Amino acid sequence: MKTAKELIISIETSCDETAVALVECSGGLESPKFKVLKNGVFSQIAMHREFGGVVPNIAKREHEKMLPVLFSETISDADLKKASLIAVTVGPGLEPALWPGIEFAVRIGKENKLPVFGTNHLKGHLYSFLLSNPRSFKNIFPSVALIASGGHTILLLLKGIEDFRKLGETRDDAAGEAFDKAARLLSLPYPGGPELEKLATSGDPSFIDFPRPMIHQKNYDFSFSGLKTSLLYHIKGTHKGDWKEANHAIAVRASSDMPHAADIAASFQKAVVDSLASKCGKAIREFGAKSLILSGGVAANTLLRSELEKTALKEKAKFLAPEWAFNTDNAAMIAAAGYIEHLKGKKRALKANGNLSL
Ligand code: KG4
Ligand code: ZN
């Protein structure tokens, strides 16, 4: 069935990026297509850096301040007249950060007589590959999808775009969180993932043989907190000891240059990537998947992308990942998720839900 083109305005404020987009959506559920016309992002990273992580109340304050500015810079009156819907993230995420986005969307919706649709941030990540792969939608199912972000690490099996089930997820830290915590132990600034990747570029990934947690287990779950503990003990120079004592040792060492920091970073990164790639490969084989979809902020990691691409190719599956601008949090992906969920007839309360699941 052919459906008319729709213009969707989208708003995302679930963490530390204020984002607004305008996306032309068409094709219906059979073959959804997206053309990102405008994609505005204001990053709060500089504001949170001195605290070593995202501070919810600062995030809220900055979203309140920046959203009206970004919105008027990105969306014109003509866009508002042509749009059919406003999609706004209602979760998961930091609730104080979600509130200003939802309030703003409701106000703009009322003023312009536009319906407002509550959207799931994780669906946004999941569908972000569609923003830049207009033709790759054909023959991709069944598909295995990995969402790896700062708050989630989830492996899914998709039979269709809106027909999926969870195969597994992390039992403790998310992959992005593991990168962020490891980076902190290596005295790198927030957000740790990209900083750790930069440092790892000049390092030897075989320098330390970190554990690959759960790699030999039959399930599709992940675990990264043991890996972080291994890193901590390695930096401390012992494999035994008390966590608090070890933390103290790190704080003392943080001021001096850590020997082999690049090798440690490269070894840690390789261990995380191997854990993710091994479960993806296993799932592709077990379910005869025709594609592997990667998304979430950690999809910006070059090693992860190349290893997952190799994993997919080895199993004769297509590798699908968003283009760089759509890996980390953005609003264009929220328009894509809003379009698909809206067509599916999904309804969500316009209320922040920090723990909203897929
Ligand atoms: O999807 P995202 O922007 O926000 C959440 O929904 O959580 O993901 C952010 C996470 C952070 O943990 C960040 O360190 C990680 O993605 N990340 C990376 C890289 N770029 C971002 N991790 C590893 N390598 C990267 N290049
Ligand atoms: Zn995200």
Coordinates of C-alpha atoms and ligand atoms in Angstrom, one line a residue:
M1 CA 0.0 0.0 0.0
K2 CA 1.4 3.4 -1.0
T3 CA 1.0 6.1 1.6
A4 CA 1.3 9.9 1.2
K5 CA 4.4 11.8 2.3
E6 CA 4.2 13.2 5.8
L7 CA 6.3 15.8 7.5
I8 CA 7.2 15.0 11.1
I9 CA 8.7 17.5 13.5
S10 CA 10.6 15.7 16.3
I11 CA 12.0 16.6 19.7
E12 CA 14.5 14.7 21.8
T13 CA 15.8 15.6 25.3
S14 CA 16.2 12.3 27.1
C15 CA 19.8 12.9 28.2
D16 CA 22.4 15.5 27.4
E17 CA 21.6 16.4 23.8
T18 CA 18.8 18.9 23.0
A19 CA 17.6 17.9 19.5
V20 CA 15.0 19.0 17.0
A21 CA 14.5 17.6 13.5
L22 CA 12.2 17.8 10.5
V23 CA 11.8 14.5 8.5
E24 CA 9.9 13.6 5.4
C25 CA 8.4 10.2 6.0
S26 CA 6.7 7.9 3.4
G27 CA 6.2 4.3 2.3
G28 CA 4.1 3.2 5.2
L29 CA 4.9 0.1 7.3
E30 CA 5.7 -2.0 4.2
S31 CA 8.6 0.1 3.2
P32 CA 9.2 3.1 5.4
K33 CA 11.5 5.8 3.8
F34 CA 12.9 8.9 5.5
K35 CA 14.4 12.1 4.2
V36 CA 16.0 14.1 6.9
L37 CA 15.3 17.7 6.0
K38 CA 16.6 19.4 9.1
N39 CA 18.6 18.0 12.0
G40 CA 19.5 20.3 14.9
V41 CA 21.5 19.1 17.9
F42 CA 22.8 21.1 20.8
S43 CA 25.2 19.1 22.9
Q44 CA 25.5 19.8 26.7
I45 CA 28.7 17.8 27.0
A46 CA 30.8 20.8 28.0
M47 CA 28.3 21.6 30.9
H48 CA 28.5 18.1 32.4
R49 CA 32.2 17.4 31.8
E50 CA 33.5 18.9 35.1
F51 CA 31.1 16.5 37.0
G52 CA 32.4 13.5 35.1
G53 CA 28.8 12.5 34.0
V54 CA 25.4 13.8 33.2
V55 CA 23.8 15.8 36.1
P56 CA 20.0 15.5 35.7
N57 CA 19.1 19.0 37.0
I58 CA 21.7 20.7 34.8
A59 CA 20.4 18.7 31.8
K60 CA 16.8 19.9 32.6
R61 CA 17.9 23.5 32.9
E62 CA 19.9 23.5 29.7
H63 CA 17.1 21.8 27.7
E64 CA 14.7 24.5 29.0
K65 CA 17.1 27.2 27.9
M66 CA 18.2 25.7 24.6
L67 CA 15.1 24.0 23.2
P68 CA 13.2 27.2 22.2
V69 CA 16.3 28.6 20.6
L70 CA 17.1 25.4 18.7
F71 CA 13.5 25.0 17.7
S72 CA 13.2 28.5 16.2
E73 CA 16.6 28.1 14.4
T74 CA 15.5 24.7 13.0
I75 CA 11.8 24.8 12.3
S76 CA 10.2 27.7 10.3
D77 CA 6.6 28.8 10.3
A78 CA 6.2 27.2 6.9
D79 CA 7.4 23.9 8.3
L80 CA 4.9 24.1 11.1
K81 CA 2.1 24.7 8.6
K82 CA 3.1 21.6 6.5
A83 CA 3.8 19.2 9.4
S84 CA 1.3 16.6 10.3
L85 CA 2.7 15.5 13.7
I86 CA 5.1 16.3 16.5
A87 CA 7.0 13.2 17.8
V88 CA 8.6 13.7 21.2
T89 CA 10.7 11.3 23.3
V90 CA 8.8 10.2 26.5
G91 CA 11.4 7.6 27.6
P92 CA 13.5 5.8 28.5
G93 CA 16.0 8.4 29.8
L94 CA 16.5 10.9 32.7
E95 CA 13.0 12.0 33.7
P96 CA 14.1 15.6 34.6
A97 CA 15.6 15.8 31.1
L98 CA 12.5 14.4 29.4
W99 CA 10.1 16.9 31.1
P100 CA 11.1 20.1 29.2
G101 CA 10.9 18.2 25.8
I102 CA 7.4 16.9 26.5
E103 CA 6.1 20.3 27.9
F104 CA 7.5 22.1 24.9
A105 CA 6.1 19.7 22.4
V106 CA 2.6 19.9 24.0
R107 CA 2.7 23.7 23.9
I108 CA 3.9 23.9 20.3
G109 CA 1.3 21.3 19.4
K110 CA -1.5 23.3 21.0
E111 CA -0.4 26.6 19.4
N112 CA -0.2 25.0 16.0
K113 CA -3.1 22.5 16.3
L114 CA -0.8 19.6 15.7
P115 CA -1.1 16.2 17.3
V116 CA 1.7 15.2 19.7
F117 CA 2.9 11.7 19.7
G118 CA 4.9 10.2 22.6
T119 CA 7.8 8.2 21.2
N120 CA 10.2 5.5 22.5
H121 CA 13.9 6.6 22.5
L122 CA 15.1 2.9 22.0
K123 CA 12.8 2.5 18.9
G124 CA 14.5 5.7 17.7
H125 CA 17.9 4.0 17.9
L126 CA 16.6 0.8 16.4
Y127 CA 15.2 2.5 13.3
S128 CA 18.1 5.0 12.9
F129 CA 19.7 2.8 10.2
L130 CA 16.6 3.7 8.0
L131 CA 17.5 7.4 8.0
S132 CA 20.4 6.8 5.6
N133 CA 19.7 3.4 3.9
P134 CA 16.6 4.1 1.8
R135 CA 17.0 1.0 -0.4
S136 CA 18.4 -1.5 2.2
F137 CA 15.0 -2.3 3.6
K138 CA 14.3 -5.1 1.2
N139 CA 15.3 -8.7 2.1
I140 CA 16.7 -7.9 5.5
F141 CA 14.4 -10.1 7.7
P142 CA 14.8 -12.0 9.8
S143 CA 17.3 -9.6 11.3
V144 CA 19.4 -9.5 14.4
A145 CA 19.6 -6.0 16.0
L146 CA 22.1 -4.8 18.6
I147 CA 21.2 -1.6 20.4
A148 CA 24.3 -0.4 22.4
S149 CA 24.0 2.9 24.1
G150 CA 24.9 4.5 27.4
G151 CA 21.9 3.1 29.2
H152 CA 21.1 -0.1 27.2
T153 CA 22.7 -3.1 25.5
I154 CA 19.9 -5.2 23.9
L155 CA 19.9 -7.9 21.3
L156 CA 16.7 -8.4 19.3
L157 CA 15.4 -10.7 16.6
L158 CA 13.2 -8.9 14.1
K159 CA 10.8 -10.7 11.8
G160 CA 9.5 -7.4 10.5
I161 CA 10.0 -3.7 11.2
E162 CA 7.5 -3.8 14.2
D163 CA 7.7 -7.5 14.9
F164 CA 10.5 -8.3 17.2
R165 CA 11.4 -10.1 20.4
K166 CA 14.3 -9.6 22.8
L167 CA 16.9 -12.3 22.7
G168 CA 19.1 -10.9 25.5
E169 CA 20.4 -7.8 27.2
T170 CA 23.1 -6.7 29.7
R171 CA 22.7 -8.1 33.2
D172 CA 24.6 -5.1 34.7
D173 CA 26.3 -2.2 32.9
A174 CA 25.5 -1.1 29.4
A175 CA 28.3 -1.2 26.8
G176 CA 28.5 2.6 26.7
E177 CA 28.5 2.8 30.5
A178 CA 31.3 0.3 30.6
F179 CA 33.3 2.5 28.2
D180 CA 32.5 5.6 30.3
K181 CA 33.5 3.9 33.5
A182 CA 36.7 2.5 32.0
A183 CA 37.6 5.9 30.7
R184 CA 37.1 7.4 34.1
L185 CA 39.5 4.8 35.6
L186 CA 42.0 5.9 32.9
S187 CA 41.5 9.6 33.9
L188 CA 39.8 10.5 30.6
P189 CA 37.2 13.2 30.4
Y190 CA 33.4 12.6 29.9
P191 CA 32.0 11.2 27.7
G192 CA 34.4 8.3 28.0
G193 CA 33.5 6.2 25.0
P194 CA 35.0 8.4 22.2
E195 CA 37.9 9.4 24.4
L196 CA 38.8 5.8 25.2
E197 CA 38.5 5.0 21.5
K198 CA 40.9 7.8 20.6
L199 CA 43.5 6.6 23.2
A200 CA 43.1 3.0 22.0
T201 CA 44.1 4.0 18.4
S202 CA 47.8 3.9 19.3
G203 CA 47.5 0.9 21.7
D204 CA 48.1 -2.8 21.4
P205 CA 44.8 -4.7 21.9
S206 CA 46.6 -7.9 22.8
F207 CA 48.5 -6.2 25.7
I208 CA 46.1 -7.5 28.4
D209 CA 43.9 -10.6 27.9
F210 CA 40.8 -9.2 29.6
P211 CA 38.0 -11.7 30.2
R212 CA 35.2 -11.9 27.5
P213 CA 32.3 -12.2 30.0
M214 CA 29.5 -14.7 29.2
I215 CA 30.9 -15.4 25.7
H216 CA 30.6 -19.2 26.1
Q217 CA 27.2 -19.2 27.7
K218 CA 24.2 -20.3 25.6
N219 CA 22.1 -17.3 26.3
Y220 CA 22.2 -13.9 24.5
D221 CA 22.9 -11.8 27.6
F222 CA 25.9 -9.6 28.2
S223 CA 27.8 -8.5 31.3
F224 CA 30.4 -5.8 31.5
S225 CA 30.8 -5.0 35.2
G226 CA 33.4 -7.8 35.8
L227 CA 35.4 -6.5 32.9
K228 CA 35.5 -3.1 34.5
T229 CA 36.6 -4.7 37.8
S230 CA 39.4 -6.5 36.0
L231 CA 40.5 -3.2 34.5
L232 CA 40.5 -1.6 37.9
Y233 CA 42.7 -4.4 39.4
H234 CA 45.0 -4.3 36.5
I235 CA 45.5 -0.6 36.9
K236 CA 46.1 -1.1 40.6
G237 CA 48.6 -3.7 39.7
T238 CA 47.0 -6.6 41.5
H239 CA 44.2 -9.1 40.7
K240 CA 43.1 -9.3 44.4
G241 CA 41.9 -6.7 46.8
D242 CA 39.0 -4.7 48.1
W243 CA 37.0 -2.5 45.6
K244 CA 37.1 0.6 47.8
E245 CA 40.8 0.2 48.4
A246 CA 41.3 -0.2 44.7
N247 CA 39.2 2.9 44.0
H248 CA 41.4 4.9 46.4
A249 CA 44.5 3.6 44.7
I250 CA 43.1 4.8 41.3
A251 CA 42.3 8.2 42.7
V252 CA 45.9 8.5 43.9
R253 CA 47.3 7.4 40.6
A254 CA 45.0 9.4 38.4
S255 CA 47.2 12.5 38.7
S256 CA 50.3 10.8 37.3
D257 CA 50.6 9.5 33.8
M258 CA 49.5 5.9 33.6
P259 CA 52.0 3.6 31.9
H260 CA 50.6 1.7 28.9
A261 CA 47.3 3.7 29.0
A262 CA 46.8 3.3 25.3
D263 CA 47.5 -0.5 25.4
I264 CA 45.1 -0.9 28.3
A265 CA 42.4 1.1 26.5
A266 CA 42.9 -0.9 23.3
S267 CA 42.7 -4.2 25.2
F268 CA 39.6 -3.1 27.1
Q269 CA 37.9 -1.9 23.9
K270 CA 38.7 -5.2 22.1
A271 CA 37.2 -7.2 25.0
V272 CA 33.9 -5.2 24.9
V273 CA 33.8 -5.5 21.1
D274 CA 34.5 -9.3 21.1
S275 CA 31.8 -9.9 23.7
L276 CA 29.2 -8.0 21.5
A277 CA 30.4 -9.5 18.2
S278 CA 30.4 -13.1 19.4
K279 CA 26.7 -13.0 20.6
C280 CA 25.7 -11.2 17.3
G281 CA 27.4 -13.9 15.2
K282 CA 25.8 -16.7 17.3
A283 CA 22.3 -15.1 16.9
I284 CA 22.7 -14.7 13.1
R285 CA 23.7 -18.4 12.8
E286 CA 20.9 -19.7 15.1
F287 CA 18.1 -17.7 13.5
G288 CA 19.4 -17.6 9.9
A289 CA 19.3 -13.8 9.9
K290 CA 19.7 -12.0 6.6
S291 CA 21.0 -8.8 8.3
L292 CA 22.6 -7.4 11.4
I293 CA 21.5 -4.0 12.5
L294 CA 23.7 -1.9 14.8
S295 CA 22.5 1.2 16.7
G296 CA 23.0 3.4 19.8
G297 CA 25.9 5.7 20.7
V298 CA 28.4 2.9 20.9
A299 CA 27.7 2.3 17.1
A300 CA 30.1 5.3 16.7
N301 CA 32.9 3.1 17.7
T302 CA 35.0 2.3 14.6
L303 CA 36.3 -1.1 15.9
L304 CA 32.8 -2.2 16.8
R305 CA 31.4 -1.3 13.4
S306 CA 34.2 -3.0 11.5
E307 CA 34.1 -6.2 13.7
L308 CA 30.3 -6.4 13.4
E309 CA 30.5 -5.8 9.7
K310 CA 33.0 -8.7 9.4
T311 CA 30.8 -10.9 11.6
A312 CA 27.8 -10.2 9.4
L313 CA 29.7 -10.8 6.1
K314 CA 31.1 -14.1 7.5
E315 CA 27.5 -15.3 7.9
K316 CA 26.5 -13.8 4.5
A317 CA 24.2 -11.3 6.2
K318 CA 23.9 -7.6 5.4
F319 CA 25.4 -5.1 7.9
L320 CA 23.2 -2.1 8.5
A321 CA 24.2 0.8 10.7
P322 CA 23.2 4.5 10.8
E323 CA 25.5 7.1 9.3
W324 CA 27.7 9.0 11.8
A325 CA 25.3 11.9 12.6
F326 CA 22.6 9.4 13.7
N327 CA 24.6 7.1 16.0
T328 CA 24.4 9.2 19.1
D329 CA 21.2 10.8 20.4
N330 CA 19.4 12.9 17.7
A331 CA 15.8 13.9 16.9
A332 CA 15.7 12.5 13.3
M333 CA 15.5 9.0 14.7
I334 CA 12.6 10.0 16.9
A335 CA 10.7 11.1 13.8
A336 CA 11.3 7.7 12.2
A337 CA 10.1 5.9 15.3
G338 CA 7.2 8.2 15.7
Y339 CA 6.1 7.5 12.1
I340 CA 6.4 3.8 12.4
E341 CA 4.7 3.6 15.8
H342 CA 2.0 6.0 14.8
L343 CA 1.1 3.9 11.7
K344 CA 1.0 0.9 13.9
G345 CA -1.6 2.7 16.0
K346 CA 0.5 2.8 19.2
K347 CA -0.6 5.3 21.8
R348 CA 1.5 6.5 24.7
A349 CA 0.8 9.0 27.5
L350 CA 2.6 12.3 27.1
K351 CA 4.3 11.6 30.4
A352 CA 8.0 11.0 31.1
N353 CA 8.8 7.4 31.8
G354 CA 12.5 7.0 32.6
N355 CA 12.3 3.2 32.5
L356 CA 10.1 2.8 29.3
S357 CA 11.0 -0.5 27.7
L358 CA 11.0 -1.4 24.0
Ligands
KG4_1 O1 22.9 6.6 22.4 P1 23.6 7.6 23.2 O2 24.1 8.9 22.5 O3 22.9 7.9 24.5 C1 22.1 7.0 25.2 O4 20.9 6.7 24.8 O5 22.7 6.5 26.2 O6 24.9 6.8 23.7 C2 25.9 7.4 24.5 C3 26.9 6.4 24.9 C4 27.9 6.9 25.9 O7 28.1 5.9 26.9 C5 29.2 7.1 25.1 O8 30.4 6.9 25.8 C6 29.0 6.0 24.0 O9 27.7 6.0 23.7 N1 29.9 6.3 22.9 C7 30.9 5.5 22.5 C8 31.5 6.1 21.4 N2 30.8 7.3 21.1 C9 29.8 7.3 22.0 N3 31.4 4.4 23.0 C10 32.5 3.8 22.4 N4 33.1 4.4 21.4 C11 32.7 5.5 20.8 N5 33.3 6.1 19.8
ZN2 ZN 20.3 7.2 23.1

